[in-house]
Coordinates of C-alpha atoms and ligand atoms in Angstrom, one line a residue:
M1 CA 5.9 -7.7 -1.9
R2 CA 7.9 -5.0 -3.6
V3 CA 6.0 -2.4 -5.5
L4 CA 8.5 -1.2 -8.5
T5 CA 8.6 2.0 -10.5
A6 CA 8.8 1.8 -14.3
A7 CA 12.5 2.5 -14.1
Q8 CA 13.0 -0.3 -11.6
M9 CA 11.0 -2.6 -13.6
R10 CA 13.3 -1.8 -16.7
E11 CA 16.3 -2.3 -14.6
A12 CA 15.0 -5.7 -13.3
D13 CA 14.3 -6.7 -17.0
R14 CA 17.9 -5.6 -17.8
I15 CA 19.6 -7.5 -15.1
T16 CA 17.6 -10.6 -15.8
I17 CA 18.4 -10.3 -19.6
E18 CA 22.0 -9.2 -19.7
E19 CA 23.4 -10.5 -16.5
L20 CA 21.5 -13.6 -16.0
G21 CA 21.0 -14.3 -19.4
I22 CA 17.3 -15.0 -19.8
P23 CA 16.5 -13.7 -23.3
S24 CA 14.0 -10.8 -23.4
L25 CA 11.8 -12.9 -25.9
V26 CA 11.5 -15.6 -23.1
L27 CA 10.2 -12.9 -20.7
M28 CA 7.7 -11.7 -23.3
E29 CA 6.7 -15.3 -24.0
N30 CA 6.1 -16.1 -20.3
A31 CA 4.3 -12.8 -20.0
G32 CA 2.0 -13.6 -22.8
R33 CA 1.4 -17.1 -21.6
Q34 CA 0.7 -15.9 -17.9
V35 CA -1.9 -13.4 -19.1
V36 CA -3.7 -16.2 -20.9
A37 CA -3.5 -18.5 -17.9
A38 CA -5.2 -15.6 -15.9
I39 CA -7.8 -15.1 -18.7
E40 CA -8.8 -18.8 -18.6
A41 CA -9.0 -18.8 -14.8
L42 CA -11.3 -15.9 -14.9
F43 CA -13.3 -16.3 -18.1
P44 CA -14.5 -19.9 -18.5
N45 CA -15.3 -21.8 -21.7
L46 CA -13.0 -19.5 -23.7
E47 CA -13.1 -21.8 -26.7
S48 CA -16.4 -20.3 -27.7
R49 CA -15.5 -16.8 -27.1
R50 CA -14.2 -14.0 -29.4
V51 CA -11.3 -12.1 -27.9
A52 CA -10.1 -9.0 -29.5
V53 CA -6.3 -8.2 -28.8
L54 CA -5.5 -4.4 -29.1
A55 CA -1.6 -4.1 -29.5
G56 CA 0.3 -1.0 -29.1
R57 CA 3.7 -0.5 -31.0
G58 CA 6.0 -1.2 -27.9
N59 CA 6.7 -4.3 -25.9
N60 CA 3.3 -4.1 -24.4
G61 CA 2.1 -4.8 -27.8
G62 CA 4.7 -7.5 -28.1
D63 CA 2.9 -9.1 -25.1
G64 CA -0.4 -8.9 -27.0
F65 CA 0.9 -10.7 -30.0
V66 CA 2.1 -13.6 -27.8
I67 CA -1.3 -13.6 -26.1
A68 CA -3.0 -13.7 -29.5
R69 CA -0.8 -16.6 -30.7
T70 CA -1.5 -18.6 -27.5
L71 CA -5.3 -18.0 -27.6
L72 CA -5.2 -19.1 -31.3
E73 CA -3.9 -22.4 -30.0
R74 CA -7.1 -22.6 -27.8
V75 CA -9.4 -22.4 -30.9
V76 CA -10.4 -19.0 -30.0
E77 CA -11.4 -16.4 -32.4
V78 CA -8.7 -13.7 -32.0
P79 CA -9.0 -10.6 -34.2
V80 CA -5.7 -8.7 -33.6
F81 CA -5.5 -4.9 -34.1
V82 CA -2.3 -2.8 -34.0
I83 CA -3.1 0.6 -32.4
G84 CA -0.6 2.9 -34.2
S85 CA 1.3 2.1 -37.4
L86 CA 2.7 -1.3 -38.1
S87 CA 6.0 0.0 -39.5
E88 CA 6.8 1.4 -35.9
V89 CA 6.7 -2.0 -34.4
R90 CA 10.2 -3.1 -33.6
G91 CA 12.4 -5.6 -31.9
D92 CA 10.7 -8.5 -29.8
A93 CA 7.3 -7.1 -30.5
R94 CA 8.2 -7.2 -34.3
H95 CA 9.5 -10.7 -34.0
N96 CA 6.1 -11.8 -32.4
L97 CA 4.1 -9.9 -35.0
E98 CA 6.0 -11.9 -37.6
V99 CA 5.3 -15.2 -36.0
L100 CA 1.7 -14.3 -35.9
G101 CA 1.8 -13.6 -39.6
R102 CA 3.3 -16.9 -40.5
L103 CA 0.5 -18.5 -38.5
G104 CA -1.8 -16.8 -41.0
A105 CA -3.4 -14.7 -38.2
S106 CA -5.2 -11.6 -39.6
V107 CA -3.6 -8.3 -38.0
V108 CA -5.4 -5.1 -38.8
E109 CA -3.6 -1.8 -38.5
I110 CA -5.5 1.2 -36.7
A111 CA -3.4 4.2 -37.3
D112 CA -5.9 6.9 -36.8
E113 CA -9.3 7.7 -35.6
Q114 CA -11.1 6.9 -38.8
A115 CA -9.7 3.4 -38.8
W116 CA -10.8 3.0 -35.3
E117 CA -14.3 4.2 -36.1
L118 CA -14.3 1.7 -38.9
H119 CA -13.3 -1.4 -36.8
F120 CA -14.8 -0.4 -33.5
S121 CA -18.1 -2.3 -34.2
E122 CA -16.3 -5.5 -34.9
I123 CA -14.5 -5.1 -31.8
S124 CA -17.6 -4.3 -29.8
Q125 CA -19.1 -7.8 -31.1
C126 CA -16.3 -9.6 -29.1
D127 CA -16.8 -11.3 -25.6
L128 CA -13.6 -9.8 -24.3
V129 CA -10.8 -7.2 -25.1
V130 CA -7.2 -7.6 -24.2
D131 CA -5.4 -4.2 -23.6
A132 CA -1.9 -4.5 -24.9
I133 CA -1.7 -0.9 -26.1
F134 CA 0.6 0.7 -23.5
G135 CA 2.4 -0.7 -20.4
T136 CA 5.1 0.8 -18.3
G137 CA 6.4 2.8 -21.3
L138 CA 3.6 5.4 -21.2
R139 CA 5.2 8.6 -20.6
Q140 CA 2.4 11.1 -20.3
A141 CA -1.3 11.4 -20.5
L142 CA -3.0 9.9 -23.7
D143 CA -3.7 12.2 -26.5
G144 CA -4.5 12.1 -30.3
M145 CA -6.7 9.2 -31.1
Y146 CA -6.1 7.3 -28.0
P147 CA -8.5 9.0 -25.6
T148 CA -11.3 8.2 -28.2
I149 CA -10.2 4.6 -28.3
V150 CA -10.2 4.5 -24.5
G151 CA -13.4 6.2 -24.0
D152 CA -15.2 3.8 -26.6
L153 CA -13.8 0.7 -25.0
N154 CA -14.8 2.0 -21.5
G155 CA -18.3 2.8 -22.9
S156 CA -18.6 -0.5 -24.6
G157 CA -19.4 -2.5 -21.5
L158 CA -16.9 -5.0 -22.7
P159 CA -14.6 -6.7 -20.1
V160 CA -11.2 -5.5 -20.6
V161 CA -8.0 -7.5 -19.5
A162 CA -5.2 -5.1 -19.1
V163 CA -1.7 -6.3 -19.9
D164 CA 0.7 -5.0 -17.1
V165 CA -1.0 -1.6 -16.9
P166 CA -4.3 -0.3 -17.9
S167 CA -3.5 2.0 -20.9
G168 CA -3.5 5.6 -19.9
L169 CA -2.2 5.0 -16.4
L170 CA 1.2 6.2 -15.7
A171 CA 2.8 3.2 -13.7
D172 CA 4.7 5.4 -11.2
T173 CA 1.7 7.5 -9.8
H174 CA -1.6 6.9 -8.1
E175 CA -3.1 9.7 -10.0
V176 CA -5.3 9.3 -13.2
Q177 CA -4.4 11.8 -15.7
G178 CA -6.7 12.0 -18.7
E179 CA -8.5 8.7 -20.1
A180 CA -7.5 5.5 -18.8
I181 CA -8.7 2.0 -19.5
R182 CA -11.2 0.6 -16.8
A183 CA -10.0 -3.1 -16.6
A184 CA -12.0 -5.9 -15.1
V185 CA -8.6 -7.5 -14.6
T186 CA -5.0 -6.3 -14.7
V187 CA -2.3 -8.9 -15.0
T188 CA 0.9 -7.1 -14.1
L189 CA 4.3 -8.6 -14.8
A190 CA 6.8 -9.6 -12.2
A191 CA 5.7 -7.0 -9.5
P192 CA 2.9 -4.4 -8.8
K193 CA 3.4 -0.7 -9.5
I194 CA 2.3 2.2 -7.5
C195 CA -0.8 2.7 -10.0
H196 CA -1.9 -0.9 -9.0
I197 CA -1.9 -0.2 -5.4
L198 CA -3.0 3.4 -4.4
P199 CA -6.3 5.0 -5.3
P200 CA -7.5 6.4 -7.5
A201 CA -5.5 4.7 -10.2
Q202 CA -5.9 1.3 -8.3
R203 CA -9.6 1.6 -8.7
V204 CA -9.4 1.3 -12.6
C205 CA -7.2 -1.8 -12.4
G206 CA -9.9 -4.3 -11.5
E207 CA -8.9 -7.4 -10.0
L208 CA -5.1 -7.5 -9.8
V209 CA -3.1 -10.5 -10.8
V210 CA 0.9 -10.4 -10.3
A211 CA 2.3 -12.7 -12.9
D212 CA 5.7 -14.3 -12.5
I213 CA 7.5 -14.2 -15.9
G214 CA 10.9 -15.4 -14.8
I215 CA 12.5 -12.6 -13.1
P216 CA 14.0 -13.9 -9.9
E217 CA 12.7 -12.5 -6.7
A218 CA 16.3 -11.8 -5.7
I219 CA 16.8 -9.5 -8.5
I220 CA 13.8 -7.6 -7.5
E221 CA 14.8 -7.4 -3.8
R222 CA 18.1 -6.2 -4.7
L223 CA 17.1 -3.3 -6.7
D224 CA 18.6 -0.1 -5.1
G225 CA 16.8 3.1 -4.0
P226 CA 14.3 3.5 -1.3
Y227 CA 11.6 0.8 -2.1
V228 CA 8.0 0.6 -1.8
E229 CA 6.4 -2.6 -0.6
V230 CA 2.8 -4.0 0.3
I231 CA 2.4 -5.3 3.7
T232 CA 1.6 -9.1 3.1
R233 CA 0.2 -11.5 5.6
G234 CA 3.3 -13.6 4.8
V235 CA 5.8 -10.8 5.8
M236 CA 3.6 -9.9 9.0
R237 CA 3.7 -13.8 9.9
S238 CA 7.5 -13.5 10.1
V239 CA 7.4 -10.4 12.1
L240 CA 5.1 -12.0 14.6
E241 CA 7.1 -15.3 14.9
P242 CA 9.4 -15.0 17.9
R243 CA 12.9 -14.8 16.4
D244 CA 14.4 -15.8 19.7
P245 CA 11.9 -17.1 22.2
E246 CA 13.7 -16.0 25.2
A247 CA 14.7 -12.5 23.7
H248 CA 11.4 -10.8 23.8
K249 CA 7.6 -11.2 24.6
G250 CA 6.9 -10.1 28.2
E251 CA 10.5 -9.0 29.0
F252 CA 10.1 -5.5 27.4
G253 CA 6.2 -5.3 27.7
R254 CA 6.0 -2.2 30.0
V255 CA 3.9 0.4 28.2
L256 CA 3.2 3.9 29.4
I257 CA 0.3 5.6 27.9
V258 CA 0.4 9.4 28.5
A259 CA -3.1 10.5 27.5
G260 CA -6.5 11.9 28.4
S261 CA -7.9 15.3 29.8
M262 CA -11.3 16.3 31.2
G263 CA -13.9 15.0 28.8
K264 CA -11.4 12.8 26.8
S265 CA -10.7 9.9 29.2
G266 CA -11.9 7.4 26.5
A267 CA -9.0 8.0 24.5
A268 CA -6.6 7.0 27.0
H269 CA -8.6 3.9 27.9
L270 CA -8.8 2.7 24.3
A271 CA -5.2 3.1 23.9
A272 CA -4.3 1.3 27.0
M273 CA -6.6 -1.6 26.4
A274 CA -5.3 -1.9 22.7
A275 CA -1.7 -2.2 24.2
L276 CA -2.9 -4.9 26.5
R277 CA -4.7 -6.7 23.8
S278 CA -1.5 -6.6 21.8
G279 CA 0.4 -8.5 24.4
A280 CA 1.9 -5.7 26.5
G281 CA 3.0 -7.1 29.8
L282 CA 2.3 -4.0 32.0
V283 CA 0.4 -1.0 31.0
T284 CA 0.2 2.4 33.1
V285 CA -1.9 5.4 32.1
A286 CA -0.4 8.7 33.2
T287 CA -3.4 11.2 33.0
P288 CA -4.3 14.4 34.5
R289 CA -5.1 14.1 38.2
S290 CA -8.9 14.8 37.9
V291 CA -9.2 12.2 35.1
Q292 CA -7.3 9.6 37.0
P293 CA -10.2 8.2 39.2
I294 CA -12.4 8.1 36.0
L295 CA -9.9 6.0 34.2
A296 CA -9.1 3.8 37.3
A297 CA -12.7 2.7 37.4
M298 CA -12.8 1.8 33.6
A299 CA -10.5 -1.1 33.6
P300 CA -8.7 -3.2 36.3
E301 CA -6.0 -4.3 33.9
Y302 CA -4.0 -1.2 33.8
M303 CA -2.4 1.0 36.5
T304 CA -3.0 4.8 36.5
I305 CA -1.0 7.9 37.5
G306 CA -2.5 11.3 38.3
L307 CA -0.5 14.1 36.7
P308 CA -0.4 17.9 37.6
E309 CA -3.0 19.6 35.6
D310 CA -4.4 23.1 34.7
A311 CA -8.0 24.4 35.4
D312 CA -9.1 22.7 32.2
G313 CA -8.1 19.3 33.3
Q314 CA -5.1 19.3 30.8
V315 CA -1.4 18.4 31.7
T316 CA 1.1 21.1 32.4
P317 CA 4.9 21.1 32.3
D318 CA 5.0 20.3 35.9
A319 CA 4.0 16.7 34.7
I320 CA 7.1 16.3 32.7
E321 CA 9.4 14.8 35.8
R322 CA 6.5 12.3 36.8
V323 CA 6.5 11.0 33.2
L324 CA 10.1 10.6 32.7
D325 CA 10.6 8.9 36.1
T326 CA 8.0 6.3 35.5
A327 CA 9.8 3.1 34.2
S328 CA 8.8 1.8 30.9
D329 CA 10.0 0.2 27.7
V330 CA 7.9 2.3 25.4
I331 CA 5.9 5.5 25.9
A332 CA 2.7 6.4 23.7
M333 CA 1.7 10.0 24.1
G334 CA -1.1 12.0 22.7
P335 CA -4.5 10.6 22.7
G336 CA -7.1 13.0 24.2
L337 CA -4.2 15.3 25.8
G338 CA -5.9 18.4 24.7
T339 CA -4.5 21.4 22.7
G340 CA -3.8 24.0 25.5
P341 CA -0.5 25.9 25.7
G342 CA 0.4 23.8 28.7
V343 CA 0.2 20.6 26.7
R344 CA 2.6 21.9 24.1
A345 CA 5.2 22.9 26.6
F346 CA 4.6 19.5 28.3
V347 CA 4.9 17.5 25.1
H348 CA 8.1 19.3 24.1
G349 CA 9.7 18.9 27.4
V350 CA 9.0 14.9 27.4
M351 CA 10.4 14.8 24.0
E352 CA 13.6 16.5 24.8
R353 CA 14.5 14.2 27.5
V354 CA 12.7 11.0 26.9
G355 CA 14.9 8.0 27.2
V356 CA 12.8 5.3 25.7
P357 CA 11.2 4.6 22.4
I358 CA 8.1 6.8 21.8
V359 CA 4.8 6.6 19.7
L360 CA 3.4 10.1 19.3
D361 CA -0.2 10.6 18.0
A362 CA -3.0 13.1 18.0
D363 CA -2.6 16.2 20.4
A364 CA 1.2 15.3 20.9
L365 CA 1.6 15.8 17.2
N366 CA -0.3 19.0 17.1
A367 CA 2.2 20.3 19.6
F368 CA 4.9 20.0 16.9
A369 CA 2.8 21.7 14.2
G370 CA 4.5 24.4 11.9
E371 CA 7.7 25.8 13.3
H372 CA 7.8 23.4 16.3
A373 CA 8.2 20.4 13.9
R374 CA 12.1 20.7 14.0
L375 CA 11.9 19.7 17.5
L376 CA 10.4 16.4 16.4
A377 CA 13.2 14.0 15.7
G378 CA 14.2 10.5 16.3
R379 CA 17.5 9.8 18.0
D380 CA 19.5 6.6 17.7
G381 CA 18.4 4.3 20.3
H382 CA 15.2 6.1 20.8
D383 CA 13.1 5.4 17.9
V384 CA 10.1 7.7 17.3
I385 CA 7.0 6.6 15.6
I386 CA 4.4 9.3 14.8
T387 CA 0.9 8.3 13.7
P388 CA -0.8 11.4 11.9
H389 CA -3.9 11.3 10.0
P390 CA -3.7 13.4 6.9
G391 CA -4.7 16.7 8.7
E392 CA -2.0 16.2 11.2
M393 CA 0.5 15.4 8.6
A394 CA -0.5 18.5 6.9
R395 CA 0.1 20.5 9.9
L396 CA 3.5 19.0 10.6
L397 CA 4.5 19.7 7.0
G398 CA 3.1 23.2 7.1
T399 CA 0.8 22.5 4.1
T400 CA -2.8 21.4 3.3
T401 CA -4.6 18.1 3.8
E402 CA -5.2 18.1 0.0
D403 CA -1.5 18.4 -0.7
V404 CA -0.7 15.5 1.5
Q405 CA -3.5 13.3 0.0
R406 CA -2.3 14.3 -3.5
D407 CA 1.0 12.5 -3.0
R408 CA 0.8 10.5 0.2
V409 CA 4.0 8.6 -0.4
A410 CA 6.0 11.8 -0.9
A411 CA 4.5 13.4 2.2
A412 CA 5.2 10.5 4.5
R413 CA 8.6 9.6 3.1
T414 CA 9.8 13.3 3.1
F415 CA 8.8 13.7 6.8
A416 CA 10.4 10.4 7.9
E417 CA 13.6 11.0 6.1
K418 CA 13.9 14.7 7.2
H419 CA 13.2 14.0 10.9
Q420 CA 14.8 10.4 11.1
L421 CA 11.7 8.9 12.5
H422 CA 8.8 6.4 11.4
V423 CA 5.6 7.8 10.0
V424 CA 2.3 6.0 10.0
L425 CA 0.3 8.1 7.6
K426 CA -3.3 7.0 8.2
G427 CA -6.2 6.9 5.8
H428 CA -7.3 4.5 2.9
R429 CA -4.1 2.2 2.4
T430 CA -2.2 3.6 5.5
L431 CA 1.5 4.1 4.6
V432 CA 4.4 3.2 6.9
A433 CA 7.6 5.3 6.1
A434 CA 10.9 4.3 7.8
P435 CA 13.8 7.0 8.2
E436 CA 15.6 5.5 5.2
G437 CA 12.8 6.4 3.0
T438 CA 11.2 2.9 2.6
I439 CA 7.4 2.9 2.3
A440 CA 5.1 0.0 3.3
I441 CA 1.5 0.1 2.1
N442 CA -1.1 -1.5 4.4
M443 CA -4.1 -3.3 2.5
T444 CA -6.3 -4.3 5.5
G445 CA -9.0 -2.0 6.9
N446 CA -12.4 -0.6 5.8
P447 CA -14.3 2.6 5.8
G448 CA -16.2 1.3 8.8
M449 CA -13.2 2.3 10.8
A450 CA -13.5 5.9 10.2
T451 CA -15.1 6.4 13.7
G452 CA -14.1 8.1 16.8
G453 CA -11.3 6.3 18.9
T454 CA -9.9 3.9 16.1
G455 CA -6.6 6.1 16.0
D456 CA -6.3 5.8 19.8
V457 CA -6.5 2.0 19.2
L458 CA -3.9 2.1 16.7
T459 CA -1.5 4.0 18.8
G460 CA -2.0 1.5 21.5
V461 CA -1.5 -1.4 19.2
I462 CA 1.7 0.0 17.8
A463 CA 3.0 0.6 21.3
G464 CA 1.9 -2.9 22.6
W465 CA 4.0 -4.6 19.8
F466 CA 6.9 -2.0 20.0
G467 CA 7.2 -2.9 23.7
Q468 CA 7.8 -6.5 22.7
L469 CA 9.5 -6.4 19.4
L470 CA 11.6 -3.2 20.1
D471 CA 11.6 -2.9 16.4
A472 CA 9.9 0.4 15.3
E473 CA 9.5 -0.6 11.7
G474 CA 8.1 -4.0 12.4
A475 CA 5.8 -2.7 15.1
S476 CA 4.5 -0.1 12.9
R477 CA 3.8 -2.5 10.2
L478 CA 2.5 -5.1 12.4
G479 CA 0.3 -2.7 14.2
V480 CA -1.2 -1.3 11.1
Y481 CA -1.8 -4.7 9.4
L482 CA -3.5 -6.2 12.8
H483 CA -5.7 -3.0 13.4
G484 CA -7.0 -3.2 9.9
H485 CA -7.6 -6.8 10.1
A486 CA -9.5 -6.6 13.3
G487 CA -11.5 -4.0 11.6
D488 CA -12.2 -6.3 8.6
L489 CA -13.2 -9.1 11.0
A490 CA -15.4 -6.8 13.0
M491 CA -17.1 -5.5 9.8
A492 CA -17.7 -9.1 8.6
D493 CA -19.8 -9.5 11.8
L494 CA -21.2 -6.1 12.5
G495 CA -21.1 -4.3 9.2
E496 CA -19.5 -0.9 8.5
A497 CA -22.0 1.6 10.3
A498 CA -22.2 -0.2 13.5
L499 CA -18.4 -0.7 14.0
T500 CA -16.9 1.0 17.0
A501 CA -13.3 1.5 18.2
S502 CA -14.3 -0.8 21.2
D503 CA -15.0 -3.6 18.6
L504 CA -11.5 -3.4 17.3
L505 CA -10.3 -4.4 20.9
T506 CA -12.5 -7.3 20.8
Y507 CA -11.3 -8.6 17.4
L508 CA -7.6 -7.8 17.8
G509 CA -7.2 -11.3 19.3
D510 CA -8.9 -12.9 16.3
A511 CA -6.8 -11.0 14.0
V512 CA -3.5 -12.2 15.7
L513 CA -4.9 -15.8 15.7
E514 CA -5.7 -15.6 12.2
L515 CA -2.3 -14.3 11.2
S516 CA -0.5 -16.9 13.1
A517 CA -2.8 -19.9 11.9
E518 CA -1.5 -22.1 9.2
R519 CA -3.6 -21.2 6.1
T520 CA -5.1 -24.2 4.3
S521 CA -7.4 -22.4 1.9
K522 CA -5.8 -19.9 -0.7
G523 CA -5.4 -16.7 1.5
D524 CA -6.4 -13.1 0.3
D525 CA -4.4 -11.9 -2.8
H526 CA -1.7 -10.3 -0.7
D527 CA -1.0 -13.4 1.0
E528 CA 2.7 -13.7 0.2
Ligands
NAX27 N1 11.4 -5.3 -21.4 C1 11.1 -6.5 -21.1 O1 11.8 -7.4 -21.3 C2 9.8 -6.9 -21.1 C3 8.7 -6.0 -21.2 N2 7.3 -6.2 -21.2 C4 6.3 -5.4 -21.7 O2 6.9 -4.2 -22.1 C5 6.2 -3.1 -21.6 C6 7.0 -1.8 -21.8 O3 7.0 -1.8 -23.1 P1 7.8 -0.3 -23.7 O4 8.7 0.1 -22.9 O5 8.1 -0.7 -25.1 O6 6.5 0.6 -23.8 P2 5.0 0.4 -24.1 O7 4.8 -0.8 -24.7 O8 4.3 0.5 -22.7 O9 4.6 1.7 -24.8 C7 4.8 1.7 -26.1 C8 5.6 3.0 -26.6 O10 4.5 4.1 -26.7 C9 5.1 5.3 -26.8 N3 4.5 6.3 -26.0 C10 4.8 6.6 -24.6 N4 3.9 7.4 -24.1 C11 3.0 7.8 -25.0 C12 1.9 8.5 -25.3 N5 1.4 9.3 -24.2 N6 1.2 8.5 -26.3 C13 1.6 7.8 -27.4 N7 2.7 7.0 -27.3 C14 3.3 7.1 -26.2 C15 6.5 5.0 -26.3 O11 7.5 5.2 -27.4 C16 6.5 3.4 -25.9 O12 7.7 2.9 -26.3 C17 5.6 -3.6 -20.2 O13 4.5 -3.0 -19.8 C18 5.3 -5.1 -20.6 O14 4.1 -5.2 -20.9 C19 7.1 -7.7 -21.0 O15 7.1 -8.2 -22.2 C20 8.0 -8.4 -20.1 C21 9.5 -8.2 -20.7
K28 K1 -1.8 -2.2 -21.3

């Protein structure tokens, strides 16, 4: 499901209106009626309720006037307030304001703070408030009387249904600058925007409903510019289905895991088992010689290779040849490798000559921190996927974790485009950035997964699918989706605190079965 910017939304509106010929009034009518449909679904026995509609002076307000008219048809008391001066209402909004007038509806103008204070008590007697003050047209943080209005509404305890965007949020950013409506429900039009998907803004949107107002999906899919999309179950099902049964699954399933060091054998084990549980045909773990017998004892399913090591039990550059000579379709390198100087030289050496697609994680990424980052580049035919957590991303970018977290989309997209590789930026709502700048946002997973080893599992899951699909973007998105989904299934049984990385291995199968199952009941809201 595409996530649009305000500009892309306006462009989709424009194409629909000017090229396709659906009048903007029809879009506004659809918008208003879809919001009412959502209200009726979420707030029963509407007929006995009083619903206050607060309308701004732009088209968001226009939606509000349509909503008021539609609610009036359901014999609901609907006091309408224009927030701003009536004279400034223009165009489609003006048209719908005049229609309301002809129906005899009372519209009260609230042009300043005094008027607000005067009418707020009447509004607070209502059961529900429709926020149609600002939508995607908001250009900067609220000022003037608006912060007071938003603050009073947020403090009133009244449920608010936000039209398109909770007023005060800027559609294109996940940040909350100044006061913003805390909505019980946000009914956004045609497609979600960044503010609905990424925290902290996402947290004030309440339940998100994406309303179809008549803008064809094809128009949205065709908008230019690197796009952002939500990883949905529907899209993941298509990735999972064998496009051509003979062409993959098993033929390319040889995964080489280069991981582990003295005291960190578990990371290698978790990555290897995750690859096996993701359908990899053959998994080999290449690990320092003194760690090899320990790993060999941990599981019969994968093979092991002992690598030249230093006194600390970490790989050295002498191990490069051994890794490059081992047949594999995909390599996953990094979990538990350690951070000694020999490790960095080893990682650089492998990267310079590797001939197969590679997933880099953890210590393999730390080897490229700062000035070494320029060595990290994808080459045609040898896709590179990196799976940094915010701290590792910061080291690769030569910046701070706070900077990365302040604008995760920019951090992931910048590095992916500059180094022509795939970035899986982990964290709440993990992002998957492709070299051409597209961003996919994952909605599965939970805080219980912030526990040791879950990153090693993700590396193995991505490598396991990568070896079968040989499509870096598909494997990254599917891996992140299934990893989080397994975590959600595990949490449902075990709770957040008890959840361990090994539990993810146990639930990966269920996650795949659930994904490939035909859904009978309505799925989660990111279903399609
Ligand atoms: N264009 C279309 O065909 C459709 C638009 N729709 C609605 O139109 C909305 C966008 O409408 P508009 O672009 O008119 O803008 P809004 O209605 O979101 O904002 C109203 C006006 O507030 C002013 N404004 C911006 N920032 C401000 C600030 N910080 N303080 C005070 N005033 C500020 C701007 O002049 C803006 O025009 C969407 O969110 C959606 O609700 C829907 O009806 C669907 C169809
Ligand atoms: K709004």
